[in-house]
XYZ file of C-alpha atoms in Angstrom:
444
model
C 69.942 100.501 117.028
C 72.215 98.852 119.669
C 74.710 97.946 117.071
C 77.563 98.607 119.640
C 76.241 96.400 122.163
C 75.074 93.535 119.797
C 78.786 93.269 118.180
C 80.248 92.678 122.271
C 77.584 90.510 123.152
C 78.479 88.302 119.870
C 81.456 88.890 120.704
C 81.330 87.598 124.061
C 79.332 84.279 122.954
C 82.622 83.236 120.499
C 83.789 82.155 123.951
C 81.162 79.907 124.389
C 80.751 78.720 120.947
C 84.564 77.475 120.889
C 84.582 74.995 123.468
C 82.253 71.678 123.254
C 81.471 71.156 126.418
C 81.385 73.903 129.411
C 83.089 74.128 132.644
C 81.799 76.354 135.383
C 85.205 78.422 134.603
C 84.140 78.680 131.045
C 81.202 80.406 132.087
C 82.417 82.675 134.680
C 84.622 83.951 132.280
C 82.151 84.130 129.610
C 79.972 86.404 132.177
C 83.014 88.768 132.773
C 83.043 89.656 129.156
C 78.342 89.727 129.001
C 79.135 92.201 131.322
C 81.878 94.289 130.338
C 79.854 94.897 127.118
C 76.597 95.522 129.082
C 78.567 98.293 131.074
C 80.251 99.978 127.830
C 76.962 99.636 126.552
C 75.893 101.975 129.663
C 73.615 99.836 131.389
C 73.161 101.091 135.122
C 75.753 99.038 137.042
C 72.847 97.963 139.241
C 70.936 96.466 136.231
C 74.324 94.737 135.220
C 75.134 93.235 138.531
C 71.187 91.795 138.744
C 71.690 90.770 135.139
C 74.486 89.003 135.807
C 73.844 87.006 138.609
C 70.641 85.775 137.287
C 72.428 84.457 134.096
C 74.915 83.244 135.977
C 73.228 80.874 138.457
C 71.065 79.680 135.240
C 74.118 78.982 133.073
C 75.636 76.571 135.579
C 72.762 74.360 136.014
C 72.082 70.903 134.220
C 70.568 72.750 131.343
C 73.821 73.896 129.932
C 76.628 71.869 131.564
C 74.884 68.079 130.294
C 74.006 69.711 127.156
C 74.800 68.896 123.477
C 74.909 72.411 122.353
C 75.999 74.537 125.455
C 76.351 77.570 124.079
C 72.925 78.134 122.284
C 71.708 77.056 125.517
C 73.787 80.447 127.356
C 71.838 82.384 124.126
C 68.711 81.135 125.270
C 69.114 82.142 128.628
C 70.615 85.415 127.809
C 67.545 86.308 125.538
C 65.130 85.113 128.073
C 66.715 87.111 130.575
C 67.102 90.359 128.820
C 63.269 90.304 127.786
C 62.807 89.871 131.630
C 64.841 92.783 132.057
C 62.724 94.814 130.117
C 59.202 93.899 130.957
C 58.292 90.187 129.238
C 55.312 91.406 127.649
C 54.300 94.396 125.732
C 52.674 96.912 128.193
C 49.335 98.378 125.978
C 48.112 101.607 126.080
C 45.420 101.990 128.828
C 42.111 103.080 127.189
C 39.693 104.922 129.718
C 36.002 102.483 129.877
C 34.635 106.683 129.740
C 35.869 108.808 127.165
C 38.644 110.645 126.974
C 41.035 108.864 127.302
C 43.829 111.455 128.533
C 47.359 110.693 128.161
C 49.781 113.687 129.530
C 53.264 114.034 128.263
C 56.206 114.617 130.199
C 59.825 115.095 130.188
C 62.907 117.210 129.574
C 63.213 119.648 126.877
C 64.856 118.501 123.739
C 63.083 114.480 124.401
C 61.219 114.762 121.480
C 58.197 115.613 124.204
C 55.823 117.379 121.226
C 56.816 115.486 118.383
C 56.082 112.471 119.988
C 52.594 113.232 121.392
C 51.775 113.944 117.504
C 53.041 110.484 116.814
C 50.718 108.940 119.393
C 47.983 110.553 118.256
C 48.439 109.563 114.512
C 49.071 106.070 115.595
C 45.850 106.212 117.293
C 44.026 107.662 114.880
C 44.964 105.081 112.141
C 43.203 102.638 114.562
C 39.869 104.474 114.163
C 39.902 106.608 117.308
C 39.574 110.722 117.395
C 42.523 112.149 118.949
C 42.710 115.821 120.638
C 46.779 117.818 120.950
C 46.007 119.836 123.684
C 48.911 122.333 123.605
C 49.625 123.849 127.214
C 53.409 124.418 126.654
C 53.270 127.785 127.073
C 57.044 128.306 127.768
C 59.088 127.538 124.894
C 58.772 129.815 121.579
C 56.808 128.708 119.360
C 56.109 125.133 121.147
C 52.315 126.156 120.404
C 52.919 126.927 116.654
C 55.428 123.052 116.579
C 52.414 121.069 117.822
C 49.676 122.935 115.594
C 51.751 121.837 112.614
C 52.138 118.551 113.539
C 48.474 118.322 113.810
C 47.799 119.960 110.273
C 50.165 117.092 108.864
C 48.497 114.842 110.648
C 44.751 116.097 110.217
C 44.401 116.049 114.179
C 43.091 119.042 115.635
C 45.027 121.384 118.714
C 43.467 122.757 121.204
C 45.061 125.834 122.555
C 44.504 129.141 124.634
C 47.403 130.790 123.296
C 50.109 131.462 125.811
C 48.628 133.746 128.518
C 46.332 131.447 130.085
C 48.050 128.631 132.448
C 48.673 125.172 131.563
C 46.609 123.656 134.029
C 43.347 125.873 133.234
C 44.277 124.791 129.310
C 44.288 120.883 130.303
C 41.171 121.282 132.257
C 38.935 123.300 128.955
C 41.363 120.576 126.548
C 39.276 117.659 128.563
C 35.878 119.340 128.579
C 35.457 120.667 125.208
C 37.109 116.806 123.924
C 33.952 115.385 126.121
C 31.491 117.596 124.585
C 33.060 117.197 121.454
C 33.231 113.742 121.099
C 37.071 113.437 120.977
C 37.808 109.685 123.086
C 41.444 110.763 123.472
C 43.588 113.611 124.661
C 47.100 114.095 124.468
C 48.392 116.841 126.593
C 51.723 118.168 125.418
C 53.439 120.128 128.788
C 56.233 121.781 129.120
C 59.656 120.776 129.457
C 62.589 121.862 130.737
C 66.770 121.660 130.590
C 67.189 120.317 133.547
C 64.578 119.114 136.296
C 63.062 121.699 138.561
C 60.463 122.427 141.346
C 58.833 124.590 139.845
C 57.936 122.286 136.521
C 57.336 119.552 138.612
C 54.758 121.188 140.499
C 52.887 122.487 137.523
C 52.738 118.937 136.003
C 51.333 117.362 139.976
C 48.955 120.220 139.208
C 48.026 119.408 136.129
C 47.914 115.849 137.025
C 45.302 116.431 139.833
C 42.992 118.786 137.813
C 42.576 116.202 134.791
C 43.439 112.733 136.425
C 44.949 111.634 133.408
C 44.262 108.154 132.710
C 48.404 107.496 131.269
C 51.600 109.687 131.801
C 54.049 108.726 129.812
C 57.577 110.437 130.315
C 59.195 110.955 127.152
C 62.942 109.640 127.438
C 65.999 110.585 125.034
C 68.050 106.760 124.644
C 71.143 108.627 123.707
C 71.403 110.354 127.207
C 72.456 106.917 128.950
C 73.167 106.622 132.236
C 71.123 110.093 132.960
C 68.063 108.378 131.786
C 67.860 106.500 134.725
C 67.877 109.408 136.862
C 65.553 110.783 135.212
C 63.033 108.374 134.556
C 63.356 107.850 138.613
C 63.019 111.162 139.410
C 59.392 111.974 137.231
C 58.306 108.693 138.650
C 58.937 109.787 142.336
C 56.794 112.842 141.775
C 54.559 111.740 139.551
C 53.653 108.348 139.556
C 54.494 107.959 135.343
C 52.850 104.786 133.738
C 55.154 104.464 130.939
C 58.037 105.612 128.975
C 58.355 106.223 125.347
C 61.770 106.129 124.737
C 62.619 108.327 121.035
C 65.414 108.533 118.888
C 66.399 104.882 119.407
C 67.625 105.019 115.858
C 70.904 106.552 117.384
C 71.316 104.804 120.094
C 74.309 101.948 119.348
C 74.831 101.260 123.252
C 71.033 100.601 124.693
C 71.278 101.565 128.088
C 68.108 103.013 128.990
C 66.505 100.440 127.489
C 68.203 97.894 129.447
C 67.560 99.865 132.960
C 64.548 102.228 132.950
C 62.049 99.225 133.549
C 64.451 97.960 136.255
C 64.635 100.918 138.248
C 61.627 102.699 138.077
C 59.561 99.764 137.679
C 57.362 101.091 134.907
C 56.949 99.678 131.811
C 58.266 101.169 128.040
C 55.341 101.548 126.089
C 56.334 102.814 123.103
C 60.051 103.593 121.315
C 60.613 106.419 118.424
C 62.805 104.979 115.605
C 63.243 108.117 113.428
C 62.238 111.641 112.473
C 59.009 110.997 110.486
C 55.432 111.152 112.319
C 54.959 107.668 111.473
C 58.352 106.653 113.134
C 56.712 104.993 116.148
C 56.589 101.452 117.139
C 55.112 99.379 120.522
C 57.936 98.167 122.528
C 57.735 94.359 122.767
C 60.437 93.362 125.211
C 60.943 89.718 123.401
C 61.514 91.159 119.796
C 64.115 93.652 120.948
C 65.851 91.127 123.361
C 65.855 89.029 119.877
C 67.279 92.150 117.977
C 70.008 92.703 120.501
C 71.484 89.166 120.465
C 71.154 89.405 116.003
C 68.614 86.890 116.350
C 66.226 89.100 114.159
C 62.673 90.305 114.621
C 60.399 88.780 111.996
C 57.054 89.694 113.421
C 57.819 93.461 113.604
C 58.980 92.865 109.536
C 55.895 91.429 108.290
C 53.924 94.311 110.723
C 56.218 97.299 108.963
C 55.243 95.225 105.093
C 51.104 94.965 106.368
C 51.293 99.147 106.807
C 53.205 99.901 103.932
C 50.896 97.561 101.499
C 47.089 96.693 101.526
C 46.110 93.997 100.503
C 43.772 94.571 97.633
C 46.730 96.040 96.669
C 48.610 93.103 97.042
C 45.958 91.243 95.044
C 45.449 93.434 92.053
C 49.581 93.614 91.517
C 49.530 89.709 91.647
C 46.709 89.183 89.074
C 48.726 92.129 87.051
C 51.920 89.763 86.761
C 50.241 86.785 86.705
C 48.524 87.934 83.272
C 51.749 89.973 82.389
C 50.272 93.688 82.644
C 52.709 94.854 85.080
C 53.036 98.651 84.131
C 55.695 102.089 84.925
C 53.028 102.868 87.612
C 53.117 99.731 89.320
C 56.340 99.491 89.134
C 56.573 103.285 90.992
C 53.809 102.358 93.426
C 56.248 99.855 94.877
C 59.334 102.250 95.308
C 56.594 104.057 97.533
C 55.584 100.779 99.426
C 59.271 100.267 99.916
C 59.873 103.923 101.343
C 57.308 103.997 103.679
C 58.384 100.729 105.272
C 61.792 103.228 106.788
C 65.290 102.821 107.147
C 66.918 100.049 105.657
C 69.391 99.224 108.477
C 66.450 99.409 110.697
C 65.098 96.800 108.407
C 68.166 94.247 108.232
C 68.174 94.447 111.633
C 64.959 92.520 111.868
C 66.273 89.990 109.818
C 67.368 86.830 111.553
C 71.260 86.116 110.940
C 71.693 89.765 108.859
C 75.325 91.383 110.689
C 74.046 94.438 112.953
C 75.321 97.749 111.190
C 75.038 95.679 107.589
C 73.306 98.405 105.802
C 74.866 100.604 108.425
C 74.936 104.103 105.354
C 71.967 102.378 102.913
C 69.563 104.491 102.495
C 66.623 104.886 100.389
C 68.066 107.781 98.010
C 64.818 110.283 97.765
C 66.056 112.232 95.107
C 66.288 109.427 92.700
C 63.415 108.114 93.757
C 61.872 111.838 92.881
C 63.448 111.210 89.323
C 62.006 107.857 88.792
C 58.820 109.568 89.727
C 59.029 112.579 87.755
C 60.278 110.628 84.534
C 57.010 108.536 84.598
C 55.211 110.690 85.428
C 55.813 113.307 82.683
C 54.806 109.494 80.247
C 51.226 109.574 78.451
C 49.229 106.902 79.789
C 49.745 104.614 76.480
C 54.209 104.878 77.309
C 53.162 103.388 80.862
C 51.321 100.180 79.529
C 53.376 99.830 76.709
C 57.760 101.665 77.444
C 58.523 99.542 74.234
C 56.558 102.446 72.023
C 59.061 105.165 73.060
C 61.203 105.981 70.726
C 63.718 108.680 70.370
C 61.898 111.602 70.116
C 59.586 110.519 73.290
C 62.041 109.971 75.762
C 63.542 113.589 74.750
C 59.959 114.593 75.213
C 60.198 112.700 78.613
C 63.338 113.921 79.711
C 62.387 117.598 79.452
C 59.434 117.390 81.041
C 60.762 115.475 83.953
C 63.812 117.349 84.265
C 66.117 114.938 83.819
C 68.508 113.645 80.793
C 67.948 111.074 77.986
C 70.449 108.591 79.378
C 68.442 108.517 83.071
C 64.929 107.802 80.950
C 67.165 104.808 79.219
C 68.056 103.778 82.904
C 64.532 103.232 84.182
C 63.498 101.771 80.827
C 66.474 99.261 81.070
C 65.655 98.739 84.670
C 61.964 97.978 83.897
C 62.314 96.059 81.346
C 64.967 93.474 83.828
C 62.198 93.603 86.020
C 59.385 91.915 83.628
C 61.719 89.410 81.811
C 61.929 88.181 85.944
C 58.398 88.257 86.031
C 57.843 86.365 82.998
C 60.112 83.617 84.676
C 57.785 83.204 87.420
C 55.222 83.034 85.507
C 55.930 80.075 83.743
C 54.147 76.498 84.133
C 55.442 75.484 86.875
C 57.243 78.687 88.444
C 53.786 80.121 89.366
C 54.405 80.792 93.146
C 54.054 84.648 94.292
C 57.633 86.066 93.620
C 57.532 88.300 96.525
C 55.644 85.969 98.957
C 52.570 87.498 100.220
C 53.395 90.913 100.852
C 56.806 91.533 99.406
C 58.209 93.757 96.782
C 58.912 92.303 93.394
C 62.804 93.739 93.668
C-alpha cells in the first residue's frame, strides 16, 4: 500500500535531513522533488499544485527556519497536511434515527461493487446490527447468484426478485419487507457498468428517489488513478454520493485516489478494502494513513487488527496456561489462527513505526503449512497434546499417516514446540514474570 510513493517522499526528505539549518532555497527545492513524487504517484495535478503551495508557505515560516530540527519540522507539516488532504477526521457511517438504515452501492463494473456491500454488511453485523443484501443487479450474469453467496458465508440474508422485475421496484419491496422484518440496515447492491452511461445513471437517480437512501457510497478501484477522479466527480454530479469506499488498496503502490477524491469531489472516504477476504475492510482514518505514507507507522490500527483476531478471555486463559507451564499443541495452533486472521504481513509492517515500506514486500502467511501443522495435531490423541514428550517412534508414524504428512515434518513441529516452551519457561522465572507477548500479542 503506497509503497511507491512512501520510498519518493523519503526520498525527498534526505534533502532536508542533510543540511542543519534551512534556507528558503533548501526548501523550494525540497518541494520540487514532494511533488515530483506526488505526481508519479498520480495525484491529480490540481491536488498537487494545492498541496504544494500550502506546504510551501508553512515550511518557510519561523517554525522551520529558527528551528533546531528543521527537517522533522517539514515531516510534521507534510503529515498534517496530507491528513488535511484527505478529510482530518474519520467520516462514520450515518445510521438512520428510523430503521433501515439504507446504504445504496454504486460504481463501475469490476470496483469490487458486490463484494464490498457483503463486507459492509459483515462489518456491521459483528457490531450487533441485522443487515439486509438487497440484490437488484439484474444485468450482469450471475451478479444475483455472487451476492447470495456472499451472504451464505456471511450468514446475512439476500433479498431478491430474480432478474425480471426492475431494480428500482426490487429496492422499494428490499426496504419494506427489511421494515416489517425488523432488519435496521439495507445494503442495496446496483448495477454497474464498463464505462459510465445515461442510461445507468438514470436507473440509480431512480432508485435513489424511490428509497431515499440514507448513504451512497460509490465504490472506487485505487489502481485506476487518475480516472478515479473522474469518476468519483462524475457519480457525485448526478447523484449527490456521501462517501467512497475505495477497494483493493492492497495494490495500489502510487495512492492517487486517495490523495484526490476528497479534494475534488468534496466527499469524504469512508471506508478502504485491503484484500480479497470478506473481512478485508477497514474505516479510513485520514491521520493513520497520512502516518503510513510518510513510514511513520500506524499503531492504533495494529492493536485494533490484534483486539479482532484475539478475545480476551482468550488472552487470559493462554496467560494463566504459561504462567503455570500448561501451554499445549492446541494452544500453540490456536495462535497460528490468531496470527492468520490478523492479514497480510506487509500490510502489517507497514503499521509499524520505522519498519522500511515493502519490508515483507513477498511474506506471506504460507496456508498450506499452516494446514500441515493443523492436520499433524490434529490427527494427536488428546494425552500427545498435553504431554509431545510421550511420542515415541511408533506414534509419530501413527501421526504422520493420519495427517498426511512425513515423519521428519511431525519431528519439525515437535522441535519447534518444544523451542517455544523452553522460551516460556524463561519468562516465567522469578523475576522474568512480565507477559511475553504484551497484552495481546502472540508468543512467537
Amino acid at each position: 500500500m503506497f509503497q511507491s510513493l512512501s520510498e519518493k517522499l523519503a526520498n525527498a526528505f534526505k534533502k532536508f535531513k542533510s543540511k542543519g539549518k534551512l534556507t528558503e532555497a533548501d526548501i523550494k527545492a525540497g518541494m520540487r522533488e514532494i511533488k515530483l513524487a506526488l505526481l508519479e504517484a498520480d495525484v491529480n495535478y490540481k491536488v498537487v499544485t494545492s498541496f504544494i503551495k500550502t506546504v510551501s508557505a508553512r515550511a518557510v515560516g519561523t517554525e522551520v527556519l529558527e528551528s533546531l530540527l528543521p527537517a522533522q519540522q517539514i515531516v510534521k507539516i507534510v503529515n498534517e497536511e496530507l491528513t488535511a488532504l484527505m478529510g482530518t477526521t474519520q467520516a462514520k457511517l450515518t445510521i438512520s434515527p428510523k430503521p433501515p438504515t439504507v446504504i445504496m452501492m454504486v460504481g463501475l463494473q469490476g470496483a469490487g461493487k458486490t463484494t464490498h456491500a457483503a463486507k459492509l454488511a459483515g462489518m456491521y453485523k459483528k457490531q450487533g446490527k441485522r443487515p439486509l443484501l438487497a440484490a437488484c443487479d439484474i444485468y450482469r450474469p450471475a451478479a444475483i447468484k455472487q451476492l447470495q453467496i456472499l451472504g451464505e458465508q456471511l450468514d446475512i440474508p439476500v433479498f431478491t426478485l430474480g432478474d425480471q422485475t426492475s431494480p428500482v421496484k426490487i429496492a422499494k419491496e428490499a426496504v419494506k419487507y427489511a421494515d416489517m422484518k425488523g432488519y435496521d440496515m439495507v445494503f442495496v447492491d446496483t448495477a454497474g457498468r464498463l464505462h459510465i452511461d445515461e442510461e445507468l445513471m438514470a436507473e440509480l437517480q431512480s432508485i435513489k428517489e424511490n428509497v431515499s437512501p440514507t448513504e451512497i457510497l460509490l465504490t472506487i478501484d485505487a489502481m485506476i488513478g487518475q480516472d478515479a477522479v473522474n469518476v468519483a466527480s462524475h457519480f457525485n454530479d448526478l447523484l449527490d454520493i456521501t462517501g467512497v469506499i475505495l477497494t483493493k488498496l492492497d495494490g495500489d503502490t502510487r495512492g492517487g485516489a486517495a490523495l484526490s477524491v476528497r479534494y475534488v469531489t468534496g466527499k469524504p472516504i469512508k471506508f478502504i478494502g485491503t484484500g480479497e477476504k470478506l473481512d478485508n475492510i477497514e474505516a479510513f482514518y485520514p491521520d493513520r494513513m497520512a502516518s503510513r505514507i510518510l513510514g511513520m507507522g500506524d499503531i492504533l490500527s495494529l492493536i485494533e487488527k490484534a483486539e479482532q483476531a484475539y478475545d480476551e478471555k482468550k488472552a487470559k486463559d493462554l496467560e494463566e496456561k504459561i504462567r503455570k507451564q500448561q501451554f499445549t499443541l492446541d494452544d500453540y495452533l490456536d495462535q497460528f489462527a490468531q496470527l492468520r486472521s490478523m492479514g497480510d504481513l506487509n500490510q502489517i509492517a507497514a503499521m509499524i513505526p520505522g519498519m522500511k515500506p515493502g519490508a515483507l514486500k513477498d511474506a506471506q502467511i504460507d496456508e498450506k503449512a499452516l494446514g500441515r501443522t493443523e492436520a499433524i495435531i490434529k490427527s494427536m490423541t488428546p494425552a500427545e497434546k498435553n504431554d509431545p514428550s510421550i511420542i515415541n517412534g511408533s506414534r509419530k508414524k501413527r501421526i504422520a499417516n493420519g495427517s498426511g504428512t512425513s515423519v521428519e515434518e511431525v519431528n519439525k513441529l515437535l522441535k519447534q514446540f518444544d523451542q517455544i516452551q523452553k522460551l516460556m519457561k524463561q519468562f516465567t522465572k522469578p523475576g522474568k514474570r512480565g507477559n511475553m507477548f504484551g497484552k495481546k500479542g502472540f508468543p512467537f
